[in-house]
CSV table of C-alpha atoms in Angstrom, one decimal:
chain,number,residue,atom,x,y,z
A,1,ALA,CA,109.4,122.5,31.5
A,2,ALA,CA,109.8,121.1,34.9
A,3,GLY,CA,113.4,120.2,36.1
A,4,VAL,CA,114.8,118.3,38.8
A,5,ILE,CA,114.9,119.8,42.5
A,6,GLN,CA,117.4,119.0,45.2
A,7,SER,CA,118.1,120.9,48.6
A,8,PRO,CA,119.3,122.4,50.2
A,9,ARG,CA,121.7,124.3,47.5
A,10,HIS,CA,124.3,124.4,49.8
A,11,LEU,CA,125.3,123.2,52.9
A,12,ILE,CA,127.9,123.3,55.6
A,13,LYS,CA,128.6,120.6,58.1
A,14,GLU,CA,131.4,119.8,60.9
A,15,LYS,CA,133.4,116.4,61.2
A,16,ARG,CA,131.2,113.5,62.2
A,17,GLU,CA,128.2,115.3,61.7
A,18,THR,CA,125.3,114.0,59.3
A,19,ALA,CA,123.3,115.0,56.3
A,20,THR,CA,120.2,114.7,54.7
A,21,LEU,CA,120.2,115.8,51.4
A,22,LYS,CA,116.9,115.9,49.1
A,23,CYS,CA,115.9,115.2,45.5
A,24,TYR,CA,112.5,115.7,43.8
A,25,PRO,CA,112.8,114.3,40.2
A,26,ILE,CA,111.0,115.6,36.8
A,27,PRO,CA,106.8,115.0,37.1
A,28,ARG,CA,106.5,111.0,35.8
A,29,HIS,CA,110.2,110.2,36.4
A,30,ASP,CA,110.4,107.1,38.7
A,31,THR,CA,113.9,106.3,38.6
A,32,VAL,CA,116.2,108.7,40.5
A,33,TYR,CA,120.1,108.5,40.7
A,34,TRP,CA,122.9,110.1,43.1
A,35,TYR,CA,126.4,111.1,41.9
A,36,GLN,CA,129.4,112.8,43.9
A,37,GLN,CA,131.7,114.9,42.0
A,38,GLY,CA,134.7,115.7,43.9
A,39,PRO,CA,136.7,118.6,43.2
A,40,GLY,CA,138.5,118.7,40.3
A,41,GLN,CA,136.8,115.2,39.6
A,42,ASP,CA,134.6,113.7,37.3
A,43,PRO,CA,130.9,112.8,38.8
A,44,GLN,CA,131.1,109.4,40.1
A,45,PHE,CA,127.6,107.3,40.5
A,46,LEU,CA,126.8,106.0,44.1
A,47,ILE,CA,123.1,104.7,43.5
A,48,SER,CA,119.8,104.4,41.8
A,49,PHE,CA,116.1,103.7,42.5
A,50,TYR,CA,113.7,102.4,40.3
A,51,GLU,CA,109.9,102.3,42.0
A,52,LYS,CA,111.1,102.5,45.0
A,53,MET,CA,113.3,100.3,45.1
A,54,GLN,CA,117.7,100.2,45.0
A,55,SER,CA,118.1,99.2,41.3
A,56,ASP,CA,121.7,99.7,41.1
A,57,LYS,CA,124.8,100.5,43.5
A,58,GLY,CA,128.1,102.4,43.0
A,59,SER,CA,130.7,103.9,45.2
A,60,ILE,CA,128.3,105.0,47.9
A,61,PRO,CA,130.3,104.2,51.3
A,62,ASP,CA,128.7,102.6,54.0
A,63,ARG,CA,128.6,105.7,56.0
A,64,PHE,CA,125.6,106.9,53.3
A,65,SER,CA,122.5,105.4,52.5
A,66,ALA,CA,119.6,106.6,50.5
A,67,GLN,CA,115.5,105.7,50.0
A,68,GLN,CA,113.0,106.5,47.4
A,69,PHE,CA,110.0,107.9,48.4
A,70,SER,CA,106.4,107.0,47.5
A,71,ASP,CA,106.3,110.5,45.6
A,72,TYR,CA,109.4,109.1,44.1
A,73,HIS,CA,111.5,111.9,46.0
A,74,SER,CA,114.9,110.5,47.4
A,75,GLU,CA,117.0,111.4,50.3
A,76,LEU,CA,120.7,110.7,50.3
A,77,ASN,CA,121.6,110.3,54.0
A,78,MET,CA,125.1,110.7,54.9
A,79,SER,CA,126.7,110.2,58.5
A,80,SER,CA,130.0,110.5,60.4
A,81,LEU,CA,130.9,112.7,57.5
A,82,GLU,CA,134.3,113.0,57.1
A,83,LEU,CA,136.8,115.9,54.9
A,84,GLY,CA,136.5,114.1,52.1
A,85,ASP,CA,133.1,114.1,51.8
A,86,SER,CA,133.0,117.8,50.7
A,87,ALA,CA,131.9,117.6,47.3
A,88,LEU,CA,128.9,118.4,44.7
A,89,TYR,CA,126.1,116.1,45.2
A,90,PHE,CA,123.9,115.5,42.2
A,91,CYS,CA,120.8,114.1,41.5
A,92,ALA,CA,119.6,112.8,38.0
A,93,SER,CA,115.8,111.6,37.4
A,94,SER,CA,114.8,109.4,34.1
A,95,LEU,CA,112.5,107.4,32.9
A,96,PRO,CA,112.5,104.1,33.3
A,97,GLY,CA,114.4,102.0,30.6
A,98,PHE,CA,118.0,101.9,29.9
A,99,HIS,CA,117.5,103.9,26.7
A,100,TYR,CA,116.5,106.8,28.6
A,101,GLU,CA,118.0,110.2,29.0
A,102,GLN,CA,119.2,111.0,32.6
A,103,TYR,CA,118.1,114.7,33.8
A,104,PHE,CA,120.3,116.1,36.7
A,105,GLY,CA,119.4,118.5,39.1
A,106,PRO,CA,121.8,121.7,40.4
A,107,GLY,CA,123.7,119.8,43.0
A,108,THR,CA,123.9,120.1,46.5
A,109,ARG,CA,127.5,121.6,47.6
A,110,LEU,CA,128.2,119.9,50.6
A,111,THR,CA,131.1,121.4,52.8
A,112,VAL,CA,132.4,119.2,55.5
A,113,THR,CA,134.6,120.9,57.7
B,1,ASP,CA,130.7,98.6,30.2
B,2,ALA,CA,132.6,99.8,28.0
B,3,LYS,CA,135.8,102.1,28.3
B,4,THR,CA,135.6,105.8,26.2
B,5,THR,CA,138.5,107.5,25.3
B,6,HIS,CA,138.8,111.1,24.0
B,7,PRO,CA,141.3,114.1,24.0
B,8,PRO,CA,141.7,116.0,27.0
B,9,SER,CA,141.2,119.6,25.7
B,10,MET,CA,139.9,121.5,22.2
B,11,ASP,CA,139.7,124.8,21.3
B,12,CYS,CA,136.9,126.1,18.5
B,13,ALA,CA,136.4,128.9,17.3
B,14,GLU,CA,133.4,131.1,17.7
B,15,GLY,CA,130.5,130.4,15.2
B,16,ARG,CA,132.5,127.5,13.3
B,17,ALA,CA,131.5,123.7,14.0
B,18,ALA,CA,132.9,122.0,17.2
B,19,ASN,CA,133.7,118.6,16.2
B,20,LEU,CA,134.6,116.0,19.4
B,21,PRO,CA,135.3,112.3,18.9
B,22,CYS,CA,135.2,109.7,21.3
B,23,ASN,CA,136.5,106.1,20.9
B,24,HIS,CA,134.7,102.9,22.1
B,25,SER,CA,136.5,100.1,20.6
B,26,THR,CA,134.9,97.6,22.7
B,27,ILE,CA,131.1,98.4,22.8
B,28,SER,CA,128.8,95.6,22.6
B,29,GLY,CA,125.8,95.9,20.5
B,30,ASN,CA,123.4,96.9,23.0
B,31,GLU,CA,125.3,99.8,24.4
B,32,TYR,CA,124.0,103.1,23.8
B,33,VAL,CA,126.6,106.1,23.3
B,34,TYR,CA,125.2,109.5,25.1
B,35,TRP,CA,127.2,112.7,25.4
B,36,TYR,CA,126.9,115.1,28.4
B,37,ARG,CA,128.1,118.2,28.8
B,38,GLN,CA,129.4,120.0,32.7
B,39,ILE,CA,129.7,124.1,32.3
B,40,HIS,CA,131.5,124.8,35.4
B,41,SER,CA,129.8,123.0,38.3
B,42,GLN,CA,126.6,123.0,37.1
B,43,GLY,CA,124.5,119.6,36.6
B,44,PRO,CA,125.8,117.9,33.7
B,45,GLN,CA,123.5,118.4,30.4
B,46,TYR,CA,122.2,116.1,27.8
B,47,ILE,CA,123.0,116.6,24.9
B,48,ILE,CA,122.3,113.5,22.6
B,49,HIS,CA,122.5,109.6,22.8
B,50,GLY,CA,122.3,107.1,20.1
B,51,LEU,CA,122.3,103.1,19.2
B,52,LYS,CA,124.0,102.7,15.3
B,53,ASN,CA,122.3,105.5,13.6
B,54,ASN,CA,123.0,108.8,13.3
B,55,GLU,CA,121.3,111.0,15.5
B,56,THR,CA,120.5,115.0,15.3
B,57,ASN,CA,118.4,117.6,17.3
B,58,GLU,CA,118.4,121.4,18.1
B,59,MET,CA,121.6,120.7,20.0
B,60,ALA,CA,123.8,118.9,18.1
B,61,SER,CA,124.6,116.0,15.8
B,62,LEU,CA,125.8,112.5,16.7
B,63,ILE,CA,127.8,110.3,14.1
B,64,ILE,CA,128.6,106.6,14.8
B,65,THR,CA,130.7,104.8,12.7
B,66,GLU,CA,129.6,101.6,10.8
B,67,ASP,CA,131.3,99.3,13.2
B,68,ARG,CA,130.4,101.6,16.2
B,69,LYS,CA,133.6,101.6,17.7
B,70,SER,CA,133.8,105.6,17.6
B,71,SER,CA,131.7,108.4,17.4
B,72,THR,CA,131.6,112.5,17.0
B,73,LEU,CA,129.9,114.8,18.5
B,74,ILE,CA,129.0,117.8,16.3
B,75,LEU,CA,128.0,121.1,17.4
B,76,PRO,CA,127.3,122.9,14.2
B,77,HIS,CA,128.1,126.8,15.3
B,78,ALA,CA,129.9,126.8,18.5
B,79,THR,CA,129.0,129.8,20.6
B,80,LEU,CA,131.1,131.0,24.1
B,81,ARG,CA,128.3,129.2,26.0
B,82,ASP,CA,129.0,126.2,25.0
B,83,THR,CA,132.7,125.9,26.8
B,84,ALA,CA,132.3,123.1,28.8
B,85,VAL,CA,133.5,119.5,29.9
B,86,TYR,CA,132.1,117.1,27.1
B,87,TYR,CA,131.8,113.6,28.6
B,88,CYS,CA,130.9,110.4,25.8
B,89,ILE,CA,129.3,107.9,28.0
B,90,VAL,CA,128.8,104.2,26.5
B,91,ARG,CA,125.9,102.8,28.9
B,92,ALA,CA,125.3,99.3,29.3
B,93,ASP,CA,121.5,98.1,29.4
B,94,THR,CA,122.3,95.6,31.8
B,95,GLY,CA,122.6,98.6,34.4
B,96,ASN,CA,121.3,102.1,35.3
B,97,GLN,CA,124.5,104.5,35.9
B,98,PHE,CA,126.3,106.4,33.9
B,99,TYR,CA,130.3,106.1,34.4
B,100,PHE,CA,131.5,109.3,33.1
B,101,GLY,CA,134.9,108.9,33.1
B,102,THR,CA,137.3,111.9,31.8
B,103,GLY,CA,135.6,114.4,29.3
B,104,THR,CA,137.3,116.6,26.8
B,105,SER,CA,137.3,120.2,27.7
B,106,LEU,CA,136.1,122.3,25.0
B,107,THR,CA,136.9,126.2,24.8
B,108,VAL,CA,135.0,128.6,22.2
B,109,ILE,CA,137.6,131.4,21.3
B,110,PRO,CA,135.8,134.3,20.1
């Protein structure tokens, strides 16, 4: 079965640089979520989109922005990167509605040096 | 969202049932209980979810108490591949996000 695709899988950036992470949801899933998981921490919700509109916002820094496109893929844009942004970034997708489960991608490991 | 509490770690012998408890005493009537697991930095994997009734699928069973203040995830025949961090999540119907909290680290012992 098709799964959530994330690219790139690994990314190394320097401080103050920008990064763009991409997420391709499971076909027919129109809701996308982004999570950040720091070293030794639990996943933290960043932001979600439904039908190309932002639906929920969590602990996303102002330096980060995200959007969902007409084909439902989503991009997380991160600017002025800091060392503390080094983390695993997961994207998840689901059918619309709060009672549907979220399916997670394999994650993008971002390292900021 | 309702807060969940569960033991930080558990062990289970291979082939035996693994019973993972979760307390969610502040759960409200329209909140679902979800279980996910994460195997060493992989993406969290959906296991099962329920509202009031007990649920079973090919991976596990979810037993929810009648007052809905606690639940138990049951892996009927644990294997070494079930070693992971398990998260019990209560999800409100007013938001899309999951608050993972601190999971239970399950170690299946040969």
